[in-house]
Short mmCIF file of C-alpha atoms in Angstrom, two decimals:
data_model
loop_
_atom_site.label_atom_id
_atom_site.label_comp_id
_atom_site.label_asym_id
_atom_site.label_seq_id
_atom_site.Cartn_x
_atom_site.Cartn_y
_atom_site.Cartn_z
CA UNK A 1 0.03 -0.20 -0.01
CA UNK A 2 2.78 2.39 0.86
CA UNK A 3 4.76 1.52 -2.00
CA UNK A 4 1.85 2.46 -4.41
CA UNK A 5 0.91 5.57 -2.56
CA UNK A 6 4.82 6.58 -3.07
CA UNK A 7 4.82 5.61 -6.78
CA UNK A 8 1.68 7.62 -7.33
CA UNK A 9 2.81 10.88 -5.67
CA UNK A 10 6.21 10.18 -7.66
CA UNK A 11 4.33 9.93 -10.64
CA UNK A 12 2.42 13.03 -10.17
CA UNK A 13 5.60 15.26 -9.62
CA UNK A 14 7.30 13.88 -12.55
CA UNK A 15 4.30 14.50 -14.95
CA UNK A 16 3.94 18.04 -13.28
CA UNK A 17 7.43 18.91 -12.72
CA UNK A 18 9.12 17.40 -15.72
CA UNK A 19 6.41 17.58 -18.24
CA UNK A 20 7.10 13.98 -18.76
CA UNK A 21 5.97 12.34 -22.11
CA UNK A 22 6.36 8.74 -23.02
CA UNK A 23 6.62 6.98 -26.61
CA UNK A 24 6.27 3.49 -27.48
CA UNK A 25 4.37 2.31 -24.66
CA UNK A 26 3.28 -0.68 -26.93
CA UNK A 27 6.94 -1.96 -27.18
CA UNK A 28 7.00 -2.69 -23.39
CA UNK A 29 6.11 -6.24 -22.60
CA UNK A 30 2.94 -6.89 -20.33
CA UNK A 31 4.55 -9.70 -18.47
CA UNK A 32 7.23 -11.97 -18.30
CA UNK A 33 11.13 -10.90 -17.45
CA UNK A 34 12.81 -8.42 -19.23
CA UNK A 35 15.88 -6.12 -18.70
CA UNK A 36 15.14 -2.30 -19.25
CA UNK A 37 18.59 -0.64 -20.47
CA UNK A 38 18.84 3.02 -19.92
CA UNK A 39 21.14 5.79 -20.23
CA UNK A 40 21.91 7.22 -17.11
CA UNK A 41 22.35 11.37 -16.45
CA UNK A 42 20.83 12.24 -13.32
CA UNK A 43 19.96 10.73 -10.21
CA UNK A 44 16.49 11.68 -11.02
CA UNK A 45 16.26 8.74 -13.79
CA UNK A 46 15.40 5.40 -11.36
CA UNK A 47 12.61 7.46 -9.92
CA UNK A 48 11.20 8.89 -13.30
CA UNK A 49 11.37 5.41 -14.93
CA UNK A 50 9.69 3.50 -12.02
CA UNK A 51 6.87 5.96 -12.37
CA UNK A 52 6.71 6.18 -16.02
CA UNK A 53 6.72 2.62 -16.89
CA UNK A 54 4.01 0.13 -16.59
CA UNK A 55 5.57 -2.45 -14.40
CA UNK A 56 7.62 -2.57 -11.28
CA UNK A 57 11.29 -2.19 -11.75
CA UNK A 58 14.21 -3.88 -9.95
CA UNK A 59 17.06 -1.30 -10.16
CA UNK A 60 20.71 -2.03 -9.75
CA UNK A 61 21.90 0.64 -7.82
CA UNK A 62 25.30 1.81 -6.48
CA UNK A 63 26.05 0.83 -2.83
CA UNK A 64 26.85 4.14 -1.61
CA UNK A 65 23.52 5.81 -2.35
CA UNK A 66 21.68 3.20 -0.08
CA UNK A 67 23.57 4.89 3.10
CA UNK A 68 21.90 8.64 2.21
CA UNK A 69 18.76 8.75 4.61
CA UNK A 70 15.76 9.60 2.17
CA UNK A 71 17.02 8.21 -1.16
CA UNK A 72 18.14 4.99 0.36
CA UNK A 73 14.56 4.32 1.70
CA UNK A 74 12.93 5.32 -1.49
CA UNK A 75 15.21 3.01 -3.35
CA UNK A 76 14.59 0.43 -1.02
CA UNK A 77 10.72 0.84 -1.90
CA UNK A 78 11.22 1.03 -5.16
CA UNK A 79 12.92 -2.62 -5.26
CA UNK A 80 16.39 -1.26 -5.93
CA UNK A 81 19.40 -3.45 -4.60
CA UNK A 82 23.00 -2.55 -3.95
CA UNK A 83 25.78 -3.36 -6.53
CA UNK A 84 29.53 -2.62 -5.86
CA UNK A 85 31.05 -0.88 -8.84
CA UNK A 86 34.60 -1.38 -7.95
CA UNK A 87 34.63 -5.12 -8.33
CA UNK A 88 32.85 -7.90 -9.78
CA UNK A 89 29.63 -8.10 -7.46
CA UNK A 90 28.46 -11.86 -7.36
CA UNK A 91 25.77 -11.22 -4.73
CA UNK A 92 24.34 -8.25 -6.76
CA UNK A 93 24.45 -10.57 -10.33
CA UNK A 94 22.79 -13.26 -8.15
CA UNK A 95 20.20 -11.30 -6.91
CA UNK A 96 20.04 -9.97 -10.89
CA UNK A 97 19.45 -13.40 -12.15
CA UNK A 98 16.87 -14.47 -9.68
CA UNK A 99 14.96 -11.29 -10.38
CA UNK A 100 14.68 -12.24 -14.01
CA UNK A 101 13.93 -16.12 -13.38
CA UNK A 102 11.07 -14.70 -11.10
CA UNK A 103 9.59 -13.18 -14.32
CA UNK A 104 10.14 -9.86 -13.06
CA UNK A 105 11.42 -6.79 -14.76
CA UNK A 106 15.28 -6.04 -14.24
CA UNK A 107 16.20 -2.14 -14.78
CA UNK A 108 19.89 -1.50 -15.51
CA UNK A 109 22.27 1.22 -16.61
CA UNK A 110 24.74 -0.16 -19.21
CA UNK A 111 27.17 2.59 -18.57
CA UNK A 112 27.35 1.47 -14.57
CA UNK A 113 27.42 5.40 -13.79
CA UNK A 114 25.94 8.82 -14.71
CA UNK A 115 27.60 10.42 -17.71
CA UNK A 116 27.43 14.11 -17.99
CA UNK A 117 27.69 16.70 -20.79
CA UNK A 118 30.13 15.67 -23.22
CA UNK A 119 31.36 12.45 -21.73
CA UNK A 120 31.97 9.32 -23.70
CA UNK A 121 29.00 6.80 -23.23
CA UNK A 122 30.58 3.49 -22.83
CA UNK A 123 28.62 0.59 -21.95
CA UNK A 124 29.96 -2.59 -19.63
CA UNK A 125 29.41 -6.00 -21.14
CA UNK A 126 27.13 -6.84 -17.93
CA UNK A 127 23.36 -6.35 -19.49
CA UNK A 128 24.30 -8.21 -22.56
CA UNK A 129 25.75 -11.20 -20.27
CA UNK A 130 22.80 -11.31 -18.10
CA UNK A 131 20.50 -11.02 -20.97
CA UNK A 132 22.29 -14.28 -22.48
CA UNK A 133 22.39 -16.24 -18.91
CA UNK A 134 18.67 -15.68 -18.66
CA UNK A 135 17.31 -15.62 -22.10
CA UNK A 136 15.19 -12.28 -21.06
CA UNK A 137 14.84 -9.69 -23.91
CA UNK A 138 16.35 -5.92 -23.33
CA UNK A 139 14.28 -3.13 -23.64
CA UNK A 140 16.07 -0.04 -24.75
CA UNK A 141 14.99 2.79 -23.06
CA UNK A 142 16.16 6.41 -23.65
CA UNK A 143 15.63 9.43 -21.80
CA UNK A 144 15.63 12.74 -23.78
CA UNK A 145 15.76 16.36 -22.22
CA UNK A 146 17.03 18.31 -19.24
CA UNK A 147 15.86 18.11 -15.45
CA UNK A 148 14.59 21.10 -14.26
CA UNK A 149 11.52 22.84 -13.29
CA UNK A 150 8.82 22.78 -16.18
CA UNK A 151 11.46 21.62 -18.38
CA UNK A 152 9.98 18.40 -20.49
CA UNK A 153 11.54 15.22 -20.47
CA UNK A 154 10.53 12.49 -23.06
CA UNK A 155 11.05 8.32 -22.61
CA UNK A 156 11.45 6.41 -25.66
CA UNK A 157 10.89 2.64 -25.68
CA UNK A 158 12.19 0.70 -28.22
CA UNK A 159 11.44 -2.80 -29.33
CA UNK A 160 12.79 -5.75 -27.29
CA UNK A 161 15.89 -7.52 -28.35
CA UNK A 162 17.42 -10.93 -27.56
CA UNK A 163 20.90 -11.53 -26.81
CA UNK A 164 22.09 -14.60 -28.77
CA UNK A 165 24.73 -16.30 -31.23
CA UNK A 166 22.91 -17.65 -34.70
CA UNK A 167 24.65 -20.65 -33.97
CA UNK A 168 23.47 -21.41 -30.49
CA UNK A 169 26.84 -21.26 -29.15
CA UNK A 170 28.27 -19.53 -26.10
CA UNK A 171 29.07 -15.69 -26.79
CA UNK A 172 32.53 -14.69 -25.96
CA UNK A 173 33.48 -11.50 -23.77
CA UNK A 174 34.25 -9.68 -26.76
CA UNK A 175 30.90 -10.63 -28.54
CA UNK A 176 28.83 -9.18 -25.43
CA UNK A 177 30.78 -6.19 -25.32
CA UNK A 178 30.24 -5.43 -28.94
CA UNK A 179 26.36 -6.07 -28.25
CA UNK A 180 26.47 -3.94 -25.36
CA UNK A 181 28.03 -1.36 -27.28
CA UNK A 182 25.49 -1.52 -30.20
CA UNK A 183 22.83 -1.21 -27.75
CA UNK A 184 24.30 1.53 -25.92
CA UNK A 185 24.58 3.57 -29.04
CA UNK A 186 21.04 2.79 -29.84
CA UNK A 187 20.12 4.28 -26.72
CA UNK A 188 21.83 7.09 -27.35
CA UNK A 189 20.53 7.39 -30.78
CA UNK A 190 17.06 7.61 -29.39
CA UNK A 191 17.90 9.84 -26.92
CA UNK A 192 18.62 12.51 -29.43
CA UNK A 193 15.37 14.35 -29.28
CA UNK A 194 15.60 15.98 -33.08
CA UNK A 195 16.98 12.61 -34.39
CA UNK A 196 14.71 10.04 -32.88
CA UNK A 197 11.66 8.61 -34.71
CA UNK A 198 8.60 8.69 -32.69
CA UNK A 199 7.37 5.63 -33.99
CA UNK A 200 8.20 1.88 -33.37
CA UNK A 201 11.86 1.24 -34.59
CA UNK A 202 13.25 -2.37 -35.11
CA UNK A 203 16.68 -3.34 -33.79
CA UNK A 204 18.26 -6.63 -33.53
CA UNK A 205 21.23 -7.60 -31.49
CA UNK A 206 22.78 -10.84 -32.49
CA UNK A 207 26.35 -12.27 -32.87
CA UNK A 208 27.07 -12.89 -36.63
#
């Protein structure tokens, strides 16, 4: 009950303050496991997506955020779980895998950190690795616009993609990284307001 009320209040806040617009909602799966891959530009990204998308999200969030009194509690309410960025966090990966195997939606920032201004958008291979291990589709989601009072924030949802090799063999580390790079490039392309078609778009991510 408290989670529903919190989500409703955040949703109202996002729509009123940031003039939130969402495109291609029909691309978001109504059920089953899925990985939402998002560009990361602000601490606002997680609550915005949690209120904008039609299903509950389980976020990977850096563990330092959970030590902040208010933000930490909001993250726990939203189903987020801590992950260490400095090393391979086996416990966080296990939580991510169990989340997807339970048919839930995992939200990830492929870059693993906030990227500001003209910084390079470099994805890590983790999102592709988890998608391959679970068979869950990746939903590319782009946040466009600048956060500010009465500014406009647009959210673009692309069609689901699956990570797998064409011959059914396990993908190599280089192949997983290449797929993550392609995915991140697509998300950044969508996030460019003036370059993004607001209709459905097809994108496949398979190893050659």
